[in-house]
């Protein structure tokens, strides 16, 4: 079941450098939240903190509280691998496992979790590929390499791989930036379809994309050059794009800076 995320007074560091300061927000269940803002303002850093990917970076650490359905993801004794199983991630560039078939790409996470039943694997692979709106295009070549698909198909394959392990949350870090307009539209349609089952957070530089796919939008900005990024405001997407509370948000959306 998709769950909500509560972020409270979060600071994020790379070594001694504070990259993000004082972020508090609620990400609602079964909805799409977009993170927007100029380059270097902390959008992707905050996104990666939501499934403990930030700490994979040497010197990366998080202060504050990030809760999924009331459970602190950074509590002592919490397994980061279990967090990443619950909070899946799709990256900027499609990254299917190049030596694996389409089938094995989708089944990889299940096998890692100990699933050995061929029947179960087959069922989940088909369901996940259907969920990623890719089944009809690949059902006759499941044994072919995933890397042989087009860019847009590879990204949908990565989404199928992410949802195969049944996460509650799906994070997407600029998932369309490497894709052509037709593939981008396919991913946007897919996001709209699957949000009824997942809580989705997407980082995007594309204002139109944020307006099209998200229910709520969070605008991040730098306080000043060399200072940490922070959350300026977060609200319903329609309000952010039509009548934002903060002048900085209006300036960014209207193209006056950033």
Short mmCIF file of C-alpha atoms in Angstrom, two decimals:
data_model
loop_
_atom_site.label_atom_id
_atom_site.label_comp_id
_atom_site.label_asym_id
_atom_site.label_seq_id
_atom_site.Cartn_x
_atom_site.Cartn_y
_atom_site.Cartn_z
CA UNK A 1 0.00 0.00 0.00
CA UNK A 2 1.32 3.44 -0.93
CA UNK A 3 2.25 5.56 2.04
CA UNK A 4 2.95 9.17 2.87
CA UNK A 5 6.34 10.63 3.72
CA UNK A 6 6.92 13.24 6.40
CA UNK A 7 10.17 15.23 6.24
CA UNK A 8 10.98 17.25 9.36
CA UNK A 9 13.82 19.78 9.78
CA UNK A 10 16.16 17.95 7.42
CA UNK A 11 19.73 19.13 6.74
CA UNK A 12 21.81 17.20 4.20
CA UNK A 13 25.59 17.23 4.00
CA UNK A 14 28.38 16.23 1.65
CA UNK A 15 31.24 15.97 4.14
CA UNK A 16 31.40 19.33 5.91
CA UNK A 17 29.40 21.10 3.19
CA UNK A 18 25.74 21.63 4.03
CA UNK A 19 23.93 21.17 0.70
CA UNK A 20 20.35 21.44 1.95
CA UNK A 21 19.02 23.19 5.04
CA UNK A 22 15.82 23.09 7.06
CA UNK A 23 13.51 21.13 4.76
CA UNK A 24 10.12 20.13 6.16
CA UNK A 25 7.34 18.77 3.95
CA UNK A 26 4.63 16.15 3.68
CA UNK A 27 4.45 14.00 0.55
CA UNK A 28 0.92 12.68 0.26
CA UNK A 29 0.07 9.04 -0.38
CA UNK A 30 -0.97 7.93 -3.88
CA UNK A 31 -0.14 11.21 -5.54
CA UNK A 32 2.60 12.74 -7.69
CA UNK A 33 4.83 15.37 -6.10
CA UNK A 34 7.22 17.32 -8.34
CA UNK A 35 10.45 18.93 -7.12
CA UNK A 36 11.42 21.96 -9.23
CA UNK A 37 14.08 24.64 -8.97
CA UNK A 38 17.37 25.80 -10.52
CA UNK A 39 20.38 23.51 -10.85
CA UNK A 40 22.29 22.92 -7.62
CA UNK A 41 19.42 23.85 -5.30
CA UNK A 42 19.16 20.41 -3.67
CA UNK A 43 16.20 18.79 -5.47
CA UNK A 44 17.96 15.53 -6.30
CA UNK A 45 19.81 15.55 -2.97
CA UNK A 46 16.49 15.66 -1.09
CA UNK A 47 15.06 12.99 -3.41
CA UNK A 48 17.98 10.64 -2.74
CA UNK A 49 17.61 11.17 1.01
CA UNK A 50 14.10 9.71 0.84
CA UNK A 51 15.46 6.19 0.25
CA UNK A 52 18.87 6.59 1.89
CA UNK A 53 20.71 6.72 -1.44
CA UNK A 54 22.42 9.94 -0.33
CA UNK A 55 24.50 8.12 2.27
CA UNK A 56 26.01 5.91 -0.47
CA UNK A 57 28.05 8.99 -1.45
CA UNK A 58 31.24 9.25 0.66
CA UNK A 59 30.66 11.84 3.39
CA UNK A 60 26.92 11.96 2.69
CA UNK A 61 24.77 12.28 5.81
CA UNK A 62 21.32 13.45 6.83
CA UNK A 63 20.17 15.26 9.98
CA UNK A 64 16.53 15.50 10.96
CA UNK A 65 13.67 13.05 10.52
CA UNK A 66 12.26 11.33 7.44
CA UNK A 67 9.28 9.10 8.21
CA UNK A 68 7.38 6.69 5.99
CA UNK A 69 3.96 6.08 7.50
CA UNK A 70 5.32 7.11 10.89
CA UNK A 71 8.45 4.93 10.73
CA UNK A 72 11.77 6.80 10.91
CA UNK A 73 13.81 5.68 7.88
CA UNK A 74 17.04 6.76 9.60
CA UNK A 75 16.34 5.20 13.00
CA UNK A 76 19.12 3.11 14.53
CA UNK A 77 18.83 -0.48 13.37
CA UNK A 78 16.86 0.37 10.22
CA UNK A 79 18.24 -1.59 7.25
CA UNK A 80 18.98 0.78 4.31
CA UNK A 81 18.46 -2.10 1.85
CA UNK A 82 14.96 -2.66 3.25
CA UNK A 83 14.29 1.08 2.90
CA UNK A 84 15.35 1.00 -0.77
CA UNK A 85 13.11 -2.01 -1.36
CA UNK A 86 10.16 -0.02 0.01
CA UNK A 87 11.16 3.24 -1.70
CA UNK A 88 12.18 2.42 -5.28
CA UNK A 89 14.12 4.69 -7.61
CA UNK A 90 14.28 5.38 -11.34
CA UNK A 91 17.30 7.35 -12.51
CA UNK A 92 17.89 10.07 -15.07
CA UNK A 93 19.36 7.81 -17.73
CA UNK A 94 17.81 4.41 -18.41
CA UNK A 95 20.11 1.83 -16.80
CA UNK A 96 18.95 -1.70 -17.61
CA UNK A 97 21.48 -4.37 -16.68
CA UNK A 98 23.25 -4.64 -20.06
CA UNK A 99 24.07 -8.36 -20.00
CA UNK A 100 20.62 -9.43 -18.82
CA UNK A 101 17.53 -10.28 -20.83
CA UNK A 102 14.35 -8.23 -20.53
CA UNK A 103 12.87 -10.96 -18.31
CA UNK A 104 15.92 -11.13 -16.05
CA UNK A 105 16.08 -7.33 -15.73
CA UNK A 106 12.58 -7.27 -14.25
CA UNK A 107 13.13 -10.39 -12.14
CA UNK A 108 16.50 -9.25 -10.73
CA UNK A 109 15.16 -7.67 -7.54
CA UNK A 110 12.87 -10.60 -6.81
CA UNK A 111 15.73 -13.06 -7.19
CA UNK A 112 17.87 -10.88 -4.93
CA UNK A 113 15.11 -11.17 -2.34
CA UNK A 114 15.24 -14.96 -2.60
CA UNK A 115 12.37 -15.70 -4.99
CA UNK A 116 13.10 -18.95 -6.90
CA UNK A 117 9.67 -20.03 -8.19
CA UNK A 118 9.65 -19.81 -12.00
CA UNK A 119 5.86 -19.52 -11.95
CA UNK A 120 5.94 -16.64 -9.48
CA UNK A 121 8.74 -14.87 -11.37
CA UNK A 122 6.85 -15.22 -14.65
CA UNK A 123 3.67 -13.81 -13.10
CA UNK A 124 5.44 -10.82 -11.55
CA UNK A 125 7.47 -10.05 -14.69
CA UNK A 126 4.32 -9.95 -16.82
CA UNK A 127 2.40 -7.89 -14.25
CA UNK A 128 5.28 -5.42 -13.90
CA UNK A 129 5.77 -5.04 -17.66
CA UNK A 130 2.02 -4.49 -18.04
CA UNK A 131 2.19 -1.98 -15.20
CA UNK A 132 4.97 -0.14 -17.06
CA UNK A 133 2.91 -0.26 -20.27
CA UNK A 134 5.62 -2.28 -22.01
CA UNK A 135 4.26 -5.83 -22.14
CA UNK A 136 2.74 -5.71 -25.62
CA UNK A 137 5.98 -4.37 -27.07
CA UNK A 138 8.31 -6.97 -25.55
CA UNK A 139 6.23 -10.11 -24.76
CA UNK A 140 7.67 -11.98 -27.77
CA UNK A 141 11.32 -11.16 -26.97
CA UNK A 142 11.64 -11.50 -23.21
CA UNK A 143 14.88 -13.48 -23.68
CA UNK A 144 16.51 -10.65 -25.68
CA UNK A 145 18.87 -8.13 -23.98
CA UNK A 146 17.18 -5.20 -22.24
CA UNK A 147 19.90 -2.95 -23.63
CA UNK A 148 18.55 -3.62 -27.13
CA UNK A 149 15.38 -1.62 -26.46
CA UNK A 150 14.91 2.04 -27.43
CA UNK A 151 15.66 4.71 -24.81
CA UNK A 152 12.01 5.18 -23.92
CA UNK A 153 11.44 1.42 -23.70
CA UNK A 154 14.54 1.05 -21.53
CA UNK A 155 13.22 3.66 -19.11
CA UNK A 156 9.87 1.84 -18.90
CA UNK A 157 11.83 -1.40 -18.35
CA UNK A 158 13.58 0.30 -15.42
CA UNK A 159 10.18 1.33 -14.04
CA UNK A 160 8.98 -2.29 -14.42
CA UNK A 161 12.11 -3.44 -12.58
CA UNK A 162 11.42 -0.94 -9.79
CA UNK A 163 7.76 -1.89 -9.31
CA UNK A 164 8.39 -5.66 -9.50
CA UNK A 165 9.48 -5.70 -5.84
CA UNK A 166 6.23 -3.89 -4.91
CA UNK A 167 7.59 -0.69 -3.37
CA UNK A 168 5.28 1.76 -1.64
CA UNK A 169 7.04 4.83 -3.03
CA UNK A 170 8.64 5.46 -6.43
CA UNK A 171 11.28 8.19 -6.77
CA UNK A 172 12.11 9.48 -10.27
CA UNK A 173 15.16 11.68 -10.84
CA UNK A 174 14.55 13.51 -14.13
CA UNK A 175 13.30 10.30 -15.75
CA UNK A 176 12.59 11.92 -19.12
CA UNK A 177 15.62 14.20 -19.56
CA UNK A 178 17.38 11.72 -21.87
CA UNK A 179 14.25 10.86 -23.89
CA UNK A 180 12.60 12.15 -27.04
CA UNK A 181 9.17 13.87 -26.83
CA UNK A 182 7.17 10.74 -27.76
CA UNK A 183 8.94 8.61 -25.16
CA UNK A 184 8.53 11.42 -22.64
CA UNK A 185 4.79 11.44 -23.23
CA UNK A 186 4.67 7.67 -22.71
CA UNK A 187 6.45 8.03 -19.35
CA UNK A 188 4.15 10.90 -18.30
CA UNK A 189 1.07 8.86 -19.21
CA UNK A 190 2.50 5.96 -17.22
CA UNK A 191 3.08 8.15 -14.16
CA UNK A 192 -0.55 9.27 -14.28
CA UNK A 193 -1.71 5.65 -14.54
CA UNK A 194 0.36 4.17 -11.71
CA UNK A 195 -0.07 6.91 -9.10
CA UNK A 196 -3.21 5.14 -7.90
CA UNK A 197 -0.90 2.40 -6.57
CA UNK A 198 2.24 4.32 -5.62
CA UNK A 199 3.36 7.52 -3.96
CA UNK A 200 5.51 9.15 -6.67
CA UNK A 201 8.11 11.90 -6.32
CA UNK A 202 9.66 13.30 -9.49
CA UNK A 203 12.52 15.76 -9.94
CA UNK A 204 12.16 17.69 -13.19
CA UNK A 205 13.65 20.76 -14.85
CA UNK A 206 10.68 20.83 -17.22
CA UNK A 207 8.05 23.24 -15.89
CA UNK A 208 5.41 21.96 -18.32
CA UNK A 209 6.06 18.41 -17.20
CA UNK A 210 5.64 19.33 -13.54
CA UNK A 211 2.38 21.10 -14.39
CA UNK A 212 1.13 18.11 -16.42
CA UNK A 213 1.93 15.18 -14.15
CA UNK A 214 2.03 16.38 -10.54
CA UNK A 215 -0.64 16.96 -7.92
CA UNK A 216 1.67 18.98 -5.66
CA UNK A 217 4.84 20.89 -6.45
CA UNK A 218 7.76 21.83 -4.20
CA UNK A 219 10.00 24.71 -5.31
CA UNK A 220 13.60 24.65 -4.07
CA UNK A 221 16.14 27.45 -4.39
CA UNK A 222 19.58 28.51 -3.18
CA UNK A 223 19.60 31.15 -0.44
CA UNK A 224 22.74 32.63 -2.04
CA UNK A 225 25.76 31.41 -3.95
CA UNK A 226 27.62 28.89 -1.82
CA UNK A 227 24.77 28.67 0.68
CA UNK A 228 22.56 25.60 1.21
CA UNK A 229 19.50 24.94 -0.90
CA UNK A 230 16.16 25.12 0.83
CA UNK A 231 12.44 24.65 0.23
CA UNK A 232 10.79 27.95 -0.72
CA UNK A 233 7.22 26.70 -0.87
CA UNK A 234 5.11 23.63 -1.54
CA UNK A 235 1.47 23.59 -2.55
CA UNK A 236 -1.07 22.21 -4.98
CA UNK A 237 0.47 22.31 -8.45
CA UNK A 238 -2.33 24.47 -9.84
CA UNK A 239 -1.68 27.08 -7.15
CA UNK A 240 2.11 27.01 -7.54
CA UNK A 241 1.80 27.66 -11.27
CA UNK A 242 -1.07 30.15 -11.18
CA UNK A 243 -0.76 32.01 -7.89
CA UNK A 244 2.37 31.12 -5.88
CA UNK A 245 2.76 32.65 -2.42
CA UNK A 246 6.42 33.56 -2.80
CA UNK A 247 7.81 36.02 -5.33
CA UNK A 248 10.88 33.80 -5.88
CA UNK A 249 8.59 30.99 -7.04
CA UNK A 250 6.77 33.29 -9.43
CA UNK A 251 10.08 34.62 -10.81
CA UNK A 252 11.37 31.10 -11.43
CA UNK A 253 8.21 29.79 -13.06
CA UNK A 254 7.87 32.85 -15.27
CA UNK A 255 11.50 32.50 -16.39
CA UNK A 256 12.84 35.66 -14.74
CA UNK A 257 15.68 33.66 -13.20
CA UNK A 258 17.09 30.14 -12.96
#
